[in-house]
Short mmCIF file of C-alpha atoms and ligand atoms in Angstrom, two decimals:
data_model
loop_
_atom_site.label_atom_id
_atom_site.label_comp_id
_atom_site.label_asym_id
_atom_site.label_seq_id
_atom_site.Cartn_x
_atom_site.Cartn_y
_atom_site.Cartn_z
CA MET A 8 3.54 -20.88 -2.06
CA ALA A 9 5.76 -17.80 -2.33
CA GLY A 10 8.50 -18.39 -4.86
CA ARG A 11 11.90 -19.52 -3.66
CA CYS A 12 14.53 -20.13 -6.32
CA GLY A 13 17.44 -21.77 -4.49
CA ASN A 14 18.03 -20.28 -1.06
CA GLN A 15 15.81 -17.59 0.39
CA PRO A 16 17.58 -14.31 -0.28
CA VAL A 17 18.71 -12.42 2.82
CA MET A 18 18.04 -9.15 1.08
CA SER A 19 15.54 -8.44 -1.68
CA ILE A 20 17.24 -8.66 -5.06
CA TYR A 21 15.19 -5.68 -6.18
CA ARG A 22 16.90 -3.38 -3.68
CA LYS A 23 20.16 -3.98 -5.52
CA TRP A 24 18.71 -1.71 -8.21
CA GLY A 25 16.99 0.62 -5.80
CA VAL A 26 13.49 -0.80 -6.24
CA GLU A 27 11.45 -1.41 -3.10
CA PRO A 28 9.47 -4.68 -3.05
CA ILE A 29 5.80 -4.33 -2.11
CA ILE A 30 3.13 -6.48 -0.53
CA ASN A 31 0.72 -7.25 -3.34
CA VAL A 32 -2.82 -7.83 -2.10
CA SER A 33 -4.32 -6.87 -5.45
CA GLY A 34 -4.09 -10.40 -6.85
CA ASN A 35 -2.49 -11.69 -10.04
CA VAL A 36 -2.40 -8.29 -11.69
CA THR A 37 0.14 -7.64 -14.41
CA ARG A 38 1.06 -4.20 -13.13
CA LEU A 39 2.38 -5.73 -9.91
CA GLY A 40 4.15 -8.71 -11.46
CA GLY A 41 1.43 -11.34 -11.91
CA ALA A 42 0.92 -14.54 -9.95
CA PRO A 43 3.26 -16.12 -7.39
CA LEU A 44 5.20 -18.86 -9.17
CA PRO A 45 5.01 -22.27 -7.46
CA GLN A 46 8.39 -23.82 -6.65
CA ALA A 47 7.84 -26.56 -9.25
CA VAL A 48 7.34 -23.91 -11.94
CA LEU A 49 10.54 -22.11 -10.92
CA ASP A 50 12.42 -25.42 -10.91
CA ALA A 51 11.10 -26.21 -14.40
CA PHE A 52 12.18 -22.77 -15.61
CA CYS A 53 15.71 -23.29 -14.25
CA ALA A 54 15.96 -26.83 -15.65
CA ALA A 55 14.84 -25.67 -19.09
CA ALA A 56 17.58 -23.06 -19.13
CA GLN A 57 20.29 -25.74 -18.88
CA GLU A 58 19.82 -27.12 -22.40
CA SER A 59 18.93 -26.02 -25.92
CA VAL A 60 16.02 -27.31 -28.02
CA PRO A 61 14.49 -26.26 -31.34
CA LEU A 62 11.64 -23.98 -30.32
CA ASP A 63 9.29 -25.22 -33.04
CA GLN A 64 9.68 -28.77 -31.71
CA LEU A 65 8.97 -27.55 -28.20
CA GLN A 66 5.88 -25.66 -29.39
CA GLY A 67 4.77 -28.83 -31.16
CA ALA A 68 4.96 -30.69 -27.86
CA ALA A 69 3.18 -27.81 -26.11
CA SER A 70 0.44 -28.03 -28.72
CA ARG A 71 -0.19 -31.66 -27.85
CA VAL A 72 -0.37 -30.89 -24.11
CA ILE A 73 -2.66 -27.90 -24.61
CA ALA A 74 -4.88 -29.87 -26.99
CA GLU A 75 -5.23 -32.64 -24.46
CA THR A 76 -5.97 -30.20 -21.64
CA THR A 77 -8.47 -28.04 -23.49
CA GLY A 78 -10.07 -30.36 -26.00
CA ALA A 79 -8.91 -28.01 -28.77
CA GLU A 80 -7.26 -29.34 -31.93
CA ALA A 81 -4.02 -27.51 -31.19
CA GLY A 82 -2.40 -24.90 -28.97
CA LEU A 83 0.48 -22.49 -28.74
CA VAL A 84 2.34 -20.96 -25.79
CA THR A 85 2.39 -17.20 -26.27
CA SER A 86 3.93 -14.32 -24.34
CA GLY A 87 0.57 -13.55 -22.71
CA ALA A 88 -3.13 -13.47 -23.50
CA ALA A 89 -2.71 -10.10 -25.22
CA ALA A 90 -0.06 -11.61 -27.53
CA ALA A 91 -2.41 -14.56 -28.08
CA LEU A 92 -5.08 -12.10 -29.24
CA THR A 93 -2.69 -10.43 -31.69
CA LEU A 94 -1.51 -13.81 -32.99
CA GLY A 95 -5.03 -15.20 -33.19
CA THR A 96 -6.15 -12.17 -35.17
CA ALA A 97 -3.12 -12.46 -37.46
CA ALA A 98 -3.94 -16.13 -38.03
CA ILE A 99 -7.54 -15.36 -38.97
CA LEU A 100 -6.48 -12.50 -41.25
CA ALA A 101 -3.66 -14.26 -43.08
CA GLY A 102 -4.14 -18.03 -42.70
CA ASP A 103 -1.42 -19.71 -44.74
CA ASN A 104 -1.33 -16.93 -47.35
CA LEU A 105 2.33 -15.91 -47.32
CA ARG A 106 1.70 -12.56 -48.99
CA ARG A 107 -0.78 -11.64 -46.27
CA ILE A 108 1.54 -12.87 -43.56
CA GLU A 109 4.24 -10.56 -44.92
CA GLN A 110 1.86 -7.61 -45.19
CA LEU A 111 0.34 -7.54 -41.72
CA PRO A 112 -0.70 -5.25 -40.09
CA HIS A 113 -1.51 -3.60 -43.45
CA CYS A 114 -4.61 -5.25 -44.88
CA ASP A 115 -5.87 -4.89 -48.44
CA PHE A 116 -8.15 -7.86 -47.79
CA PRO A 117 -11.14 -8.35 -45.44
CA CYS A 118 -10.08 -7.29 -41.97
CA GLU A 119 -13.23 -6.32 -40.07
CA PHE A 120 -13.93 -8.04 -36.76
CA ILE A 121 -17.37 -7.62 -35.29
CA ILE A 122 -17.55 -7.10 -31.53
CA PRO A 123 -20.47 -6.37 -29.18
CA ARG A 124 -19.94 -2.71 -28.24
CA GLU A 125 -20.32 -3.52 -24.54
CA GLN A 126 -17.35 -5.90 -24.77
CA ARG A 127 -14.91 -3.26 -26.02
CA ASN A 128 -12.01 -2.83 -23.59
CA GLY A 129 -8.41 -1.68 -23.46
CA TYR A 130 -7.02 -5.10 -24.31
CA ASP A 131 -8.64 -5.08 -27.74
CA HIS A 132 -5.73 -2.90 -28.84
CA ALA A 133 -3.95 -6.25 -29.17
CA ILE A 134 -6.51 -7.29 -31.80
CA ARG A 135 -6.26 -4.01 -33.69
CA ALA A 136 -2.47 -4.27 -33.57
CA ALA A 137 -2.59 -7.17 -36.04
CA GLY A 138 -4.41 -5.00 -38.56
CA ALA A 139 -8.02 -5.74 -37.68
CA ARG A 140 -10.65 -3.03 -37.75
CA LEU A 141 -13.28 -3.44 -35.03
CA VAL A 142 -16.92 -3.00 -35.98
CA GLU A 143 -19.07 -2.41 -32.89
CA VAL A 144 -22.63 -3.60 -32.64
CA GLY A 145 -25.44 -3.42 -30.08
CA PHE A 146 -26.09 -1.34 -27.00
CA HIS A 147 -26.02 -2.00 -23.29
CA GLU A 148 -29.23 -0.12 -22.60
CA ILE A 149 -29.42 -1.33 -19.00
CA VAL A 150 -26.18 0.42 -18.09
CA ALA A 151 -27.27 3.46 -20.07
CA GLY A 152 -30.53 3.54 -18.10
CA ALA A 153 -32.23 3.73 -21.47
CA GLY A 154 -33.84 0.33 -21.82
CA VAL A 155 -33.96 -3.30 -20.82
CA ARG A 156 -31.84 -5.04 -23.45
CA ARG A 157 -28.19 -5.69 -24.21
CA CYS A 158 -26.37 -6.72 -27.40
CA GLU A 159 -28.27 -9.43 -29.29
CA ALA A 160 -26.98 -12.04 -31.72
CA TRP A 161 -29.03 -10.76 -34.67
CA GLU A 162 -27.09 -7.50 -34.46
CA ILE A 163 -23.89 -9.41 -35.17
CA ALA A 164 -25.55 -11.19 -38.10
CA ALA A 165 -26.78 -7.88 -39.49
CA ALA A 166 -23.27 -6.41 -39.46
CA ILE A 167 -21.66 -9.23 -41.44
CA GLY A 168 -20.55 -8.18 -44.92
CA PRO A 169 -17.86 -8.83 -47.55
CA GLN A 170 -15.19 -7.14 -45.42
CA THR A 171 -15.88 -9.24 -42.32
CA ALA A 172 -13.02 -11.50 -41.26
CA GLY A 173 -14.20 -12.71 -37.86
CA VAL A 174 -16.03 -12.09 -34.61
CA VAL A 175 -14.44 -11.12 -31.28
CA TYR A 176 -15.93 -12.24 -27.99
CA VAL A 177 -14.72 -11.17 -24.55
CA TYR A 178 -15.72 -14.00 -22.27
CA ASP A 179 -17.39 -13.38 -18.95
CA GLN A 180 -19.98 -15.31 -17.03
CA HIS A 181 -22.43 -12.47 -17.65
CA ALA A 182 -21.34 -11.57 -21.20
CA ARG A 183 -24.06 -11.02 -23.78
CA PRO A 184 -25.04 -12.35 -26.23
CA PRO A 185 -24.38 -15.89 -24.94
CA LEU A 186 -21.28 -17.38 -26.62
CA ALA A 187 -23.26 -20.25 -28.15
CA GLU A 188 -25.51 -17.78 -30.01
CA VAL A 189 -22.55 -15.80 -31.29
CA VAL A 190 -20.84 -18.98 -32.48
CA ALA A 191 -24.01 -20.09 -34.27
CA VAL A 192 -24.32 -16.78 -36.13
CA ALA A 193 -20.61 -16.64 -37.03
CA HIS A 194 -20.39 -20.23 -38.21
CA GLU A 195 -23.51 -19.84 -40.30
CA HIS A 196 -21.47 -17.27 -42.24
CA LYS A 197 -18.27 -19.38 -42.08
CA LEU A 198 -16.59 -16.83 -39.83
CA PRO A 199 -14.28 -17.73 -36.93
CA VAL A 200 -14.86 -16.55 -33.35
CA LEU A 201 -11.83 -15.33 -31.38
CA VAL A 202 -12.44 -15.39 -27.62
CA ASP A 203 -10.57 -13.36 -25.01
CA ALA A 204 -10.75 -15.51 -21.86
CA ALA A 205 -7.55 -14.10 -20.35
CA GLY A 206 -8.70 -14.00 -16.74
CA GLU A 207 -11.45 -16.62 -16.91
CA VAL A 208 -9.43 -19.48 -15.40
CA PRO A 209 -10.30 -20.49 -12.69
CA PRO A 210 -12.77 -22.11 -12.85
CA ARG A 211 -11.02 -25.08 -14.39
CA GLU A 212 -13.99 -26.01 -16.57
CA HIS A 213 -13.36 -22.92 -18.72
CA LEU A 214 -10.22 -24.57 -20.12
CA ARG A 215 -12.59 -26.89 -21.97
CA SER A 216 -16.05 -25.35 -22.00
CA ILE A 217 -15.23 -22.32 -24.17
CA ILE A 218 -13.69 -24.51 -26.87
CA ALA A 219 -16.59 -26.94 -26.46
CA ALA A 220 -19.02 -24.06 -27.06
CA GLY A 221 -17.52 -23.71 -30.52
CA ALA A 222 -14.92 -20.95 -30.15
CA ASP A 223 -12.38 -21.18 -32.98
CA LEU A 224 -9.57 -19.59 -30.96
CA VAL A 225 -9.29 -18.89 -27.23
CA ALA A 226 -6.70 -16.67 -25.50
CA ILE A 227 -5.85 -17.41 -21.86
CA SER A 228 -3.31 -15.72 -19.57
CA GLY A 229 -0.50 -17.88 -18.20
CA GLY A 230 0.38 -15.43 -15.44
CA LYS A 231 -3.04 -15.15 -13.81
CA GLY A 232 -4.93 -18.15 -12.42
CA LEU A 233 -2.56 -20.70 -13.94
CA ARG A 234 0.36 -19.18 -11.97
CA GLY A 235 2.78 -19.53 -14.82
CA PRO A 236 5.31 -16.86 -15.80
CA GLN A 237 3.83 -13.36 -15.94
CA ALA A 238 4.71 -13.04 -19.62
CA SER A 239 3.12 -16.30 -20.76
CA GLY A 240 -0.22 -17.28 -22.20
CA ILE A 241 -2.08 -19.81 -24.28
CA LEU A 242 -3.75 -19.63 -27.66
CA CYS A 243 -5.75 -22.74 -28.43
CA GLY A 244 -8.26 -23.76 -31.06
CA ARG A 245 -8.48 -24.77 -34.70
CA ARG A 246 -5.38 -26.50 -35.98
CA ASP A 247 -5.05 -24.49 -39.21
CA LEU A 248 -5.30 -21.22 -37.30
CA ILE A 249 -2.86 -22.31 -34.58
CA GLY A 250 -0.48 -23.34 -37.34
CA SER A 251 -0.72 -19.90 -38.91
CA ALA A 252 -0.20 -18.25 -35.51
CA ALA A 253 2.90 -20.39 -34.90
CA LEU A 254 4.23 -19.50 -38.34
CA GLN A 255 3.82 -15.83 -37.57
CA MET A 256 5.49 -16.00 -34.15
CA LEU A 257 8.39 -18.44 -34.53
CA ASP A 258 11.81 -17.37 -35.77
CA MET A 259 12.05 -18.15 -39.49
CA ASP A 260 15.78 -17.87 -40.08
CA ASP A 261 16.41 -21.23 -41.74
CA HIS A 262 16.55 -22.81 -45.20
CA PHE A 263 13.21 -24.08 -46.47
CA GLU A 264 14.91 -27.35 -47.52
CA LEU A 265 16.26 -27.92 -44.00
CA TRP A 266 13.25 -26.65 -42.09
CA GLU A 267 11.36 -29.44 -40.30
CA PRO A 268 8.50 -27.93 -38.32
CA PRO A 269 6.49 -30.44 -36.26
CA SER A 270 3.68 -31.62 -38.50
CA ASN A 271 1.08 -31.49 -35.72
CA LEU A 272 1.67 -27.74 -35.53
CA ILE A 273 2.67 -26.55 -39.02
CA ASP A 274 1.73 -28.33 -42.24
CA LYS A 275 4.82 -27.63 -44.34
CA SER A 276 3.32 -29.36 -47.37
CA ARG A 277 0.81 -26.50 -47.73
CA LEU A 278 3.53 -23.86 -47.96
CA PRO A 279 5.25 -22.78 -51.18
CA GLY A 280 8.24 -21.46 -49.21
CA MET A 281 9.37 -20.31 -45.83
CA PRO A 282 7.84 -17.03 -44.73
CA ARG A 283 9.98 -14.27 -43.26
CA HIS A 284 9.58 -13.29 -39.61
CA GLY A 285 5.92 -12.53 -39.02
CA ILE A 286 4.10 -9.92 -37.00
CA GLY A 287 4.36 -12.13 -33.90
CA ARG A 288 8.15 -12.37 -34.00
CA ALA A 289 8.16 -9.43 -31.59
CA MET A 290 6.17 -11.57 -29.13
CA LYS A 291 8.60 -14.46 -28.92
CA VAL A 292 8.47 -16.91 -26.04
CA SER A 293 11.54 -18.48 -24.47
CA LYS A 294 12.02 -22.20 -23.94
CA GLU A 295 12.04 -21.52 -20.20
CA GLN A 296 8.67 -19.76 -20.38
CA ILE A 297 7.16 -22.58 -22.42
CA VAL A 298 8.36 -25.28 -20.02
CA ALA A 299 7.32 -23.25 -16.96
CA LEU A 300 3.86 -22.58 -18.42
CA LEU A 301 3.31 -26.25 -19.25
CA THR A 302 4.37 -27.15 -15.72
CA ALA A 303 1.96 -24.59 -14.25
CA LEU A 304 -0.84 -25.87 -16.48
CA GLU A 305 -0.20 -29.40 -15.26
CA LEU A 306 -0.15 -28.31 -11.60
CA TYR A 307 -3.33 -26.31 -12.03
CA THR A 308 -5.30 -29.03 -13.78
CA SER A 309 -4.13 -31.68 -11.29
CA GLY A 310 -5.64 -29.63 -8.45
CA ALA A 311 -2.27 -28.83 -6.84
CA TYR A 312 -3.37 -25.28 -5.94
CA GLU A 313 -6.50 -26.33 -4.12
CA PRO A 314 -5.08 -26.79 -0.60
CA HIS A 315 -3.86 -23.21 -0.90
CA ARG A 316 -7.45 -21.91 -0.75
CA ASP A 317 -7.92 -22.85 2.93
CA GLN A 318 -4.58 -21.25 3.71
CA MET A 319 -5.67 -18.05 1.95
CA GLN A 320 -8.91 -18.04 3.91
CA ARG A 321 -6.96 -18.33 7.18
CA HIS A 322 -4.77 -15.37 6.26
CA LEU A 323 -7.86 -13.31 5.52
CA GLN A 324 -9.49 -14.36 8.79
CA ARG A 325 -6.39 -13.15 10.65
CA VAL A 326 -6.86 -9.75 9.03
CA VAL A 327 -10.56 -9.69 9.94
CA ASP A 328 -9.78 -10.53 13.59
CA ALA A 329 -7.03 -7.93 13.80
CA LEU A 330 -9.29 -5.12 12.54
CA ASP A 331 -11.97 -5.73 15.16
CA GLY A 332 -13.13 -2.47 16.70
CA LEU A 333 -11.80 -0.22 13.93
CA PRO A 334 -14.09 1.91 11.70
CA VAL A 335 -14.26 -0.69 9.00
CA CYS A 336 -16.68 -3.45 8.12
CA SER A 337 -14.97 -6.69 7.02
CA GLN A 338 -16.45 -9.37 4.85
CA ILE A 339 -14.76 -12.42 3.37
CA VAL A 340 -16.25 -13.18 -0.03
CA VAL A 341 -16.01 -16.76 -1.29
CA PRO A 342 -16.70 -16.95 -5.05
CA ALA A 343 -19.56 -19.22 -6.05
CA ASP A 344 -17.44 -21.18 -8.54
CA GLY A 345 -15.83 -22.97 -5.58
CA GLU A 346 -12.39 -22.54 -7.17
CA SER A 347 -11.44 -18.87 -7.29
CA ALA A 348 -9.60 -17.37 -4.35
CA PRO A 349 -11.59 -15.83 -1.51
CA THR A 350 -11.21 -12.07 -1.08
CA LEU A 351 -11.70 -9.73 1.85
CA GLU A 352 -13.76 -6.60 1.35
CA LEU A 353 -13.06 -3.81 3.80
CA SER A 354 -15.77 -1.17 3.78
CA VAL A 355 -14.29 1.93 5.36
CA ASN A 356 -16.54 4.06 7.54
CA GLU A 357 -15.18 7.17 5.91
CA SER A 358 -16.94 9.72 8.12
CA ARG A 359 -15.92 7.95 11.34
CA LEU A 360 -12.34 7.52 10.13
CA GLY A 361 -12.13 11.04 8.71
CA ARG A 362 -10.42 9.67 5.62
CA THR A 363 -11.71 8.21 2.37
CA ALA A 364 -10.95 4.67 1.19
CA PHE A 365 -9.11 6.28 -1.73
CA GLU A 366 -6.86 8.13 0.73
CA VAL A 367 -6.27 4.96 2.79
CA CYS A 368 -5.27 3.16 -0.43
CA ARG A 369 -2.81 5.93 -1.30
CA ARG A 370 -1.27 5.95 2.19
CA LEU A 371 -0.88 2.16 2.18
CA ARG A 372 1.07 2.40 -1.07
CA HIS A 373 3.38 5.03 0.39
CA GLY A 374 4.09 3.32 3.73
CA SER A 375 6.73 0.81 4.72
CA PRO A 376 6.41 -1.82 3.43
CA PRO A 377 4.36 -0.43 0.53
CA ILE A 378 1.03 -2.25 0.31
CA TYR A 379 -1.09 -2.39 -2.85
CA VAL A 380 -4.70 -3.32 -2.11
CA GLY A 381 -7.38 -4.09 -4.69
CA HIS A 382 -8.63 -0.70 -5.93
CA GLY A 383 -11.66 -1.69 -7.99
CA GLN A 384 -14.25 -0.66 -5.40
CA LEU A 385 -12.71 2.50 -3.94
CA ASP A 386 -15.60 4.58 -5.24
CA GLN A 387 -17.87 2.54 -2.96
CA GLY A 388 -15.56 3.16 -0.01
CA ARG A 389 -14.15 -0.35 -0.16
CA LEU A 390 -10.64 -1.82 -0.14
CA VAL A 391 -10.31 -5.35 -1.47
CA ILE A 392 -7.67 -7.74 -0.11
CA HIS A 393 -6.70 -10.52 -2.49
CA PRO A 394 -4.70 -13.16 -0.58
CA ILE A 395 -2.81 -15.06 -3.28
CA HIS A 396 0.56 -13.49 -2.43
CA LEU A 397 0.08 -13.64 1.36
CA ASN A 398 2.11 -15.76 3.76
CA GLU A 399 2.37 -15.52 7.57
CA GLU A 400 5.03 -12.85 7.49
CA ARG A 401 3.33 -10.66 4.91
CA THR A 402 -0.01 -11.01 6.67
CA THR A 403 1.61 -9.72 9.86
CA ALA A 404 3.00 -6.70 8.00
CA LEU A 405 -0.34 -6.13 6.25
CA VAL A 406 -2.26 -6.25 9.52
CA GLY A 407 0.14 -3.78 11.14
CA ARG A 408 -0.17 -1.26 8.30
CA LEU A 409 -3.96 -1.64 8.02
CA ARG A 410 -4.31 -1.01 11.74
CA GLU A 411 -2.23 2.15 11.44
CA GLU A 412 -4.18 3.55 8.52
CA LEU A 413 -7.62 2.51 9.73
CA SER A 414 -7.22 3.92 13.25
CA ARG A 415 -8.42 7.43 13.94
C1 PLP B 26 -5.32 -9.73 -18.35
C2 PLP B 26 -6.16 -9.61 -19.56
C3 PLP B 26 -5.60 -9.60 -20.84
C4 PLP B 26 -4.10 -9.62 -21.05
O1 PLP B 26 -3.51 -10.80 -20.60
P1 PLP B 26 -1.92 -10.92 -20.52
O2 PLP B 26 -1.70 -12.36 -20.22
O3 PLP B 26 -1.49 -10.01 -19.42
O4 PLP B 26 -1.37 -10.49 -21.82
C5 PLP B 26 -6.43 -9.54 -21.94
N1 PLP B 26 -7.78 -9.49 -21.79
C6 PLP B 26 -8.37 -9.48 -20.58
C7 PLP B 26 -9.86 -9.42 -20.50
C8 PLP B 26 -7.57 -9.53 -19.42
O5 PLP B 26 -8.17 -9.54 -18.22
#
């Protein structure tokens, strides 16, 4: 599944500029370049580059595909889930009010978004970037060791006031309050719910279930589980809001009289004129990215990635077998959703090895080839191997380096 655009290069293209390619066993992480692009996605990218099309027409077509795939009224291809969050926020804040569109991120109108405090995270900068002010509610008293409860829906209701513009929800299987309760509270007050579901696909059902639960806008990464371009994403949801998001992202350098945006995306009849470039103009998406993302979405939903799971499991089993006898305890973890990739957890016997997992991780990064393992459980003495970028050759190199660093 490793990408091959034309002929396999004899030498890494990155070395031309003095950058050493790595073996990424951290997964689809942005910092290391995202997901491996399937050949069909690369081919689509190259084909799209051969011709020109009006981008608003292409986004109109993308909207139809995304709507069909997600059950949402409309959709937009963005330059990532973070961009989708900024655009979704901008849409909620400004709607089709051209003065507001021009003013963002400076708001002299309601701009507060309520968010469960326990859902705050670094990516919500993308929401604040549009001009929103986050209002935190609730406590995670279980984590604090101070109680038995987490954020509850009534706390969101209690925080709603004249300055409230919407509610933010960061989706996770274990997120609290349950999305349905948050939607009920928000809709009771006629407020939209913007959901960050960037990394929540797979499982496939999330493409539909989050919209079905009543979310008004959902942001999904294109460069994670969908295996589209690293800098792509999806914003889907209510048609009026998607239309506003499109208006604030697309290039607006045309004459109003000549401008013919696709009516399924932008309702021109509601507009008194053509807005200037909006806040999302800095997050533009290329025709190649749009076509590649749509191709990846189609592959993903048709189940084309599924045979790859057995292959990934075999690569991991090879690693397990090769580490037999070393001071490490190996366990392949198969996610319960039956769709996400298996991972391999390597618990390092730090006292027997005489080296911490953190140190092993550092040495793997500095070796040849450099290897980047999952680093989320280092404090528990564990390295995590995510197999999505592995092939036979890389697994051989990985095994060799792990054996070196995990031998006394
Ligand atoms: C990855 C991620 C994002 C950002 O997604 P991009 O597609 O990289 O912009 C936002 N929120 C969460 C929770 C994420 O995991």
